[in-house]
Amino acid sequence: MFENLTNKFEEIFSSLKKAPSLDEAQVDEGLRGIRQALLEADVSLDVAKDFIEKVKPKALGQEIIRSTSPGDMVVKIVYDELVDLLGATNNDINLNAVPPVPMMLVGLQGSGKTTTTAKLAKFLENNKKKKVMMVSLDIYRPAAQEQLRSLGEQNNILTLPIIEGQQPADICRRAISAANLNGAEIILFDTAGRTQIDLQMMSEIKQIEGVINPTETFLVADSLTGQVAASVAKEFKKYS
Ligand SMILES: Nc1nc2c(ncn2[C@@H]2O[C@H](COP(=O)(O)OP(=O)(O)OP(=O)(O)O)[C@@H](O)[C@H]2O)c(=O)[nH]1
Ligand SMILES: [Mg+2]
C-alpha cells in the first residue's frame, strides 16, 4: 500500500517539478492526483479532503506560481503538510508517574493484545531498563490468563500469579500491591477482547481505568484494519 502511494506521489511530483512554470490548472490537477492517491491508500475521505484544502491555498499562492521553481515549492508544501498530518513530533511512552506505572492494552477480539503485551514488556525491559510485570484481566476466554503467563515464562517477564475466579477490578488491586512488593516499575494490563458493541465489557474498561488510572492506554489493531481503526479508537475512547 505504501509502495503504491510512494510511486503515485513520485509520478505527480516529477511532473510538477519538470514544469518550468505552473498555472492554477496544473497545480489543481496535481492536487487532484494526490487526493486520489490518498483515497486509494485507504485514507479516509474527510482526512484527504482536509489535507487538500490545507495545501491548496498555499500551493496556489502567487509567489509560488510566479517563482522560478514552482514545482519544488509545491512539493515542499505537500511534504510539510504530510509531516504535520502524520504527527510532527514523536511522543515517547509516558513513564512519568510514581512506580508501579500502570498501562493498559485494549482492542478488538484477536487483534493481538496479549502478544503485544509481551512484546511491549520486552521492549520496556530492554530499552528502558525497567522491571515489568504483566497482568491478564481476561477472565472470559478460557486459558487467556494462562496464555500471558506462558509468554511471560518463555520470555523471562514477571506475571501476576493467576487466582481463578477473581474479578478484573480485584486483580488490578492485587497487581498493584504485588508490584509494590516485588519491585516492578511498570505494570502492563492485558484486557479481554471486545466486539465493540458489547456494552458490558466496555463499561468494564471504564471500571478498570478507575482502579489503575493508566498513564497510557494502547489500542492494539491488526495492520489490515485500515481506516476502520479510527472509528474503533473513537469507540474505545468514548468508554474510557
Ligand atoms: N502474524 C502475526 N500474528 C500475530 C501478531 N500478533 C499476534 N498474532 C497472532 O494473532 C492471534 C491473536 O493474538 P493475541 O495476542 O492472542 O490477540 P488478543 O487480542 O489478545 O486476542 P483476544 O484476547 O482473544 O481478544 C494469535 O494467534 C497470535 O499468535 C503479529 O504481529 N503478527
Ligand atoms: Mg488476549
Coordinates of C-alpha atoms and ligand atoms in Angstrom, one line a residue:
M1 CA 0.0 0.0 0.0
F2 CA 2.8 2.5 1.0
E3 CA 4.8 1.5 -2.0
N4 CA 1.9 2.2 -4.3
L5 CA 1.4 5.6 -2.6
T6 CA 5.1 6.4 -2.9
N7 CA 5.0 5.6 -6.6
K8 CA 1.9 7.7 -7.2
F9 CA 3.4 10.7 -5.3
E10 CA 6.7 10.4 -7.2
E11 CA 4.9 10.4 -10.5
I12 CA 2.9 13.5 -9.6
F13 CA 5.9 15.3 -8.0
S14 CA 8.2 14.6 -11.0
S15 CA 5.7 16.1 -13.5
L16 CA 5.2 19.2 -11.2
K17 CA 8.9 19.6 -10.8
K18 CA 9.6 19.3 -14.6
A19 CA 7.2 22.1 -15.5
P20 CA 9.2 25.4 -15.9
S21 CA 6.2 27.3 -14.9
L22 CA 2.9 26.3 -13.3
D23 CA -0.6 27.7 -13.6
E24 CA -3.6 27.1 -11.3
A25 CA -5.0 24.4 -13.5
Q26 CA -1.7 22.4 -13.4
V27 CA -1.5 22.7 -9.6
D28 CA -5.1 21.8 -9.3
E29 CA -4.5 18.7 -11.4
G30 CA -1.5 17.7 -9.2
L31 CA -3.6 18.1 -6.1
R32 CA -6.4 16.0 -7.6
G33 CA -3.9 13.3 -8.2
I34 CA -2.6 13.5 -4.6
R35 CA -6.2 13.2 -3.3
Q36 CA -6.9 10.2 -5.5
A37 CA -3.6 8.5 -4.3
L38 CA -4.5 9.1 -0.6
L39 CA -8.0 7.6 -1.1
E40 CA -6.6 4.6 -2.9
A41 CA -4.2 4.1 0.1
D42 CA -7.4 3.9 2.3
V43 CA -7.0 7.3 3.8
S44 CA -10.5 8.4 4.9
L45 CA -12.4 10.8 2.6
D46 CA -12.5 13.5 5.4
V47 CA -8.8 13.4 6.0
A48 CA -8.0 13.5 2.3
K49 CA -10.3 16.4 1.7
D50 CA -9.0 18.4 4.7
F51 CA -5.4 17.7 3.5
I52 CA -6.1 19.1 0.0
E53 CA -8.0 22.1 1.5
K54 CA -4.9 23.0 3.6
V55 CA -2.4 22.5 0.8
K56 CA -4.4 24.2 -2.0
P57 CA -4.3 27.9 -0.9
K58 CA -0.6 27.6 -0.1
A59 CA 0.3 25.9 -3.3
L60 CA -1.8 28.4 -5.4
G61 CA -0.2 31.4 -3.7
Q62 CA 1.0 33.9 -6.4
E63 CA 4.6 33.9 -5.0
I64 CA 4.7 30.2 -5.6
I65 CA 3.3 30.2 -9.1
R66 CA 5.5 33.1 -10.2
S67 CA 8.6 31.7 -8.6
T68 CA 11.5 30.2 -10.6
S69 CA 10.9 26.7 -9.4
P70 CA 7.2 26.4 -8.6
G71 CA 7.2 22.6 -8.7
D72 CA 9.8 22.3 -6.0
M73 CA 7.9 24.7 -3.8
V74 CA 4.6 22.8 -4.2
V75 CA 6.4 19.6 -3.4
K76 CA 7.8 21.2 -0.2
I77 CA 4.3 22.4 0.8
V78 CA 2.8 18.9 0.3
Y79 CA 5.7 17.3 2.2
D80 CA 5.4 19.7 5.2
E81 CA 1.6 19.1 5.4
L82 CA 2.1 15.4 5.2
V83 CA 4.6 15.5 8.1
D84 CA 2.0 17.6 10.0
L85 CA -0.8 15.2 9.2
L86 CA 1.2 12.1 10.4
G87 CA 2.3 13.9 13.6
A88 CA 5.3 16.2 13.5
T89 CA 6.5 15.1 16.9
N90 CA 7.3 11.6 18.2
N91 CA 5.8 11.1 21.6
D92 CA 7.6 8.6 23.8
I93 CA 5.8 6.3 26.1
N94 CA 4.8 8.2 29.2
L95 CA 6.6 6.7 32.2
N96 CA 6.0 9.8 34.2
A97 CA 4.2 8.5 37.3
V98 CA 5.1 7.0 40.7
P99 CA 6.1 3.4 40.1
P100 CA 4.5 1.0 39.5
V101 CA 3.5 2.9 36.4
P102 CA 0.2 1.3 35.1
M103 CA -0.5 0.9 31.4
M104 CA -3.4 -0.8 29.7
L105 CA -3.8 -2.6 26.3
V106 CA -7.2 -2.7 24.7
G107 CA -8.6 -3.8 21.4
L108 CA -11.0 -5.9 19.5
Q109 CA -11.0 -9.7 19.8
G110 CA -8.0 -11.4 18.4
S111 CA -6.3 -8.1 17.5
G112 CA -3.0 -9.1 19.2
K113 CA -3.3 -7.6 22.6
T114 CA -1.8 -10.5 24.6
T115 CA 1.1 -10.9 22.1
T116 CA 1.7 -7.1 22.1
T117 CA 1.7 -7.0 25.9
A118 CA 4.7 -9.4 25.9
K119 CA 6.4 -7.5 23.1
L120 CA 5.9 -4.2 24.9
A121 CA 7.2 -5.7 28.2
K122 CA 10.3 -6.9 26.5
F123 CA 10.8 -3.5 24.8
L124 CA 10.5 -1.7 28.2
E125 CA 12.8 -4.1 29.9
N126 CA 15.5 -4.0 27.2
N127 CA 15.3 -0.4 26.0
K128 CA 14.1 1.5 29.1
K129 CA 15.7 -0.8 31.6
K130 CA 12.5 -1.1 33.7
K131 CA 11.3 -4.1 35.6
V132 CA 7.9 -5.0 34.1
M133 CA 5.0 -7.2 35.4
M134 CA 2.3 -8.4 33.1
V135 CA -1.3 -8.9 34.3
S136 CA -4.1 -10.6 32.4
L137 CA -7.6 -9.2 33.1
D138 CA -9.2 -11.6 30.5
I139 CA -11.3 -13.8 32.8
Y140 CA -13.7 -14.6 29.9
R141 CA -11.8 -16.5 27.3
P142 CA -10.7 -19.9 28.6
A143 CA -6.9 -20.1 29.0
A144 CA -6.4 -16.4 28.2
Q145 CA -4.6 -15.8 31.5
E146 CA -2.5 -18.9 31.0
Q147 CA -1.5 -17.6 27.5
L148 CA 0.0 -14.5 29.1
R149 CA 1.6 -16.5 31.9
S150 CA 3.2 -18.8 29.4
L151 CA 4.5 -15.8 27.3
G152 CA 6.0 -14.4 30.5
E153 CA 7.7 -17.7 31.3
Q154 CA 9.1 -18.1 27.7
N155 CA 10.5 -14.5 27.7
N156 CA 11.5 -14.2 31.3
I157 CA 9.0 -11.5 32.2
L158 CA 7.2 -11.4 35.5
T159 CA 3.5 -12.1 35.6
L160 CA 1.0 -11.8 38.3
P161 CA 0.1 -15.3 39.7
I162 CA -3.4 -16.4 38.5
I163 CA -6.2 -16.7 41.0
E164 CA -9.1 -18.5 39.4
G165 CA -12.5 -16.7 39.7
Q166 CA -11.1 -13.3 40.7
Q167 CA -12.8 -10.3 39.0
P168 CA -10.8 -7.8 36.9
A169 CA -11.1 -4.9 39.4
D170 CA -9.8 -7.1 42.2
I171 CA -7.0 -8.5 40.0
C172 CA -6.0 -4.8 39.4
R173 CA -5.7 -4.1 43.1
R174 CA -3.8 -7.3 43.8
A175 CA -1.4 -6.4 40.9
I176 CA -0.6 -3.0 42.3
S177 CA 0.3 -4.4 45.7
A178 CA 2.2 -7.3 44.2
A179 CA 4.2 -4.8 42.1
N180 CA 5.0 -2.7 45.1
L181 CA 6.3 -5.9 46.9
N182 CA 8.3 -7.3 44.0
G183 CA 9.7 -4.0 42.8
A184 CA 8.1 -4.0 39.4
E185 CA 8.3 -0.5 38.0
I186 CA 5.7 -0.9 35.2
I187 CA 2.5 -3.0 35.2
L188 CA 1.1 -3.9 31.8
F189 CA -2.6 -4.8 32.0
D190 CA -3.8 -7.0 29.1
T191 CA -7.6 -6.7 28.8
A192 CA -10.2 -9.1 27.4
G193 CA -11.1 -8.8 23.7
R194 CA -14.3 -7.0 22.8
T195 CA -16.6 -7.0 19.9
Q196 CA -17.2 -3.2 20.3
I197 CA -20.9 -3.4 20.7
D198 CA -20.6 -5.3 24.0
L199 CA -21.6 -2.6 26.4
Q200 CA -21.0 -4.6 29.5
M201 CA -17.3 -5.2 28.6
M202 CA -16.9 -1.6 27.5
S203 CA -18.1 -0.5 30.9
E204 CA -15.6 -2.9 32.4
I205 CA -12.8 -0.9 30.8
K206 CA -14.1 2.2 32.4
Q207 CA -14.1 0.4 35.8
I208 CA -10.5 -0.9 35.3
E209 CA -9.4 2.6 34.3
G210 CA -10.9 3.9 37.5
V211 CA -8.9 1.5 39.6
I212 CA -5.5 1.6 37.8
N213 CA -5.5 5.2 36.3
P214 CA -3.2 4.2 33.5
T215 CA -0.5 6.7 32.1
E216 CA -1.0 5.1 28.7
T217 CA -3.8 3.1 27.1
F218 CA -2.7 1.4 23.9
L219 CA -5.2 0.4 21.3
V220 CA -4.0 -2.7 19.5
A221 CA -5.2 -3.1 15.9
D222 CA -4.5 -5.6 13.2
S223 CA -2.4 -4.0 10.4
L224 CA -5.1 -4.9 7.9
T225 CA -7.8 -2.9 9.8
G226 CA -7.4 0.1 7.6
Q227 CA -9.3 3.3 8.3
V228 CA -11.9 1.5 10.5
A229 CA -9.1 1.7 13.2
A230 CA -10.1 5.4 13.6
S231 CA -13.7 4.6 14.5
V232 CA -12.6 1.7 16.7
A233 CA -10.3 4.1 18.6
K234 CA -13.1 6.6 19.0
E235 CA -15.4 3.9 20.3
F236 CA -12.9 2.8 22.9
K237 CA -12.1 6.4 23.8
K238 CA -15.8 7.0 24.4
Y239 CA -15.8 4.4 27.2
S240 CA -12.6 5.3 28.9
Ligands
LIG1 N1 1.3 -12.6 12.0 C1 1.1 -12.1 13.2 N2 0.3 -12.7 14.1 C2 0.2 -12.2 15.3 C3 0.8 -10.9 15.7 N3 0.4 -10.6 16.9 C4 -0.5 -11.7 17.3 N4 -0.6 -12.6 16.3 C5 -1.4 -13.8 16.4 O1 -2.8 -13.4 16.4 C6 -3.5 -14.3 17.2 C7 -4.2 -13.5 18.3 O2 -3.2 -12.9 19.1 P1 -3.5 -12.5 20.6 O3 -2.3 -11.8 21.1 O4 -3.9 -13.7 21.4 O5 -4.7 -11.5 20.4 P2 -5.7 -10.9 21.5 O6 -6.1 -9.6 21.1 O7 -5.0 -11.0 22.8 O8 -6.9 -11.9 21.4 P3 -8.1 -12.0 22.5 O9 -7.5 -11.9 23.8 O10 -8.7 -13.3 22.2 O11 -9.1 -10.9 22.1 C8 -2.5 -15.3 17.8 O12 -2.6 -16.5 17.0 C9 -1.2 -14.6 17.6 O13 -0.1 -15.5 17.5 C10 1.6 -10.3 14.7 O14 2.2 -9.2 15.0 N5 1.8 -10.9 13.5
MG2 MG -5.7 -11.8 24.7

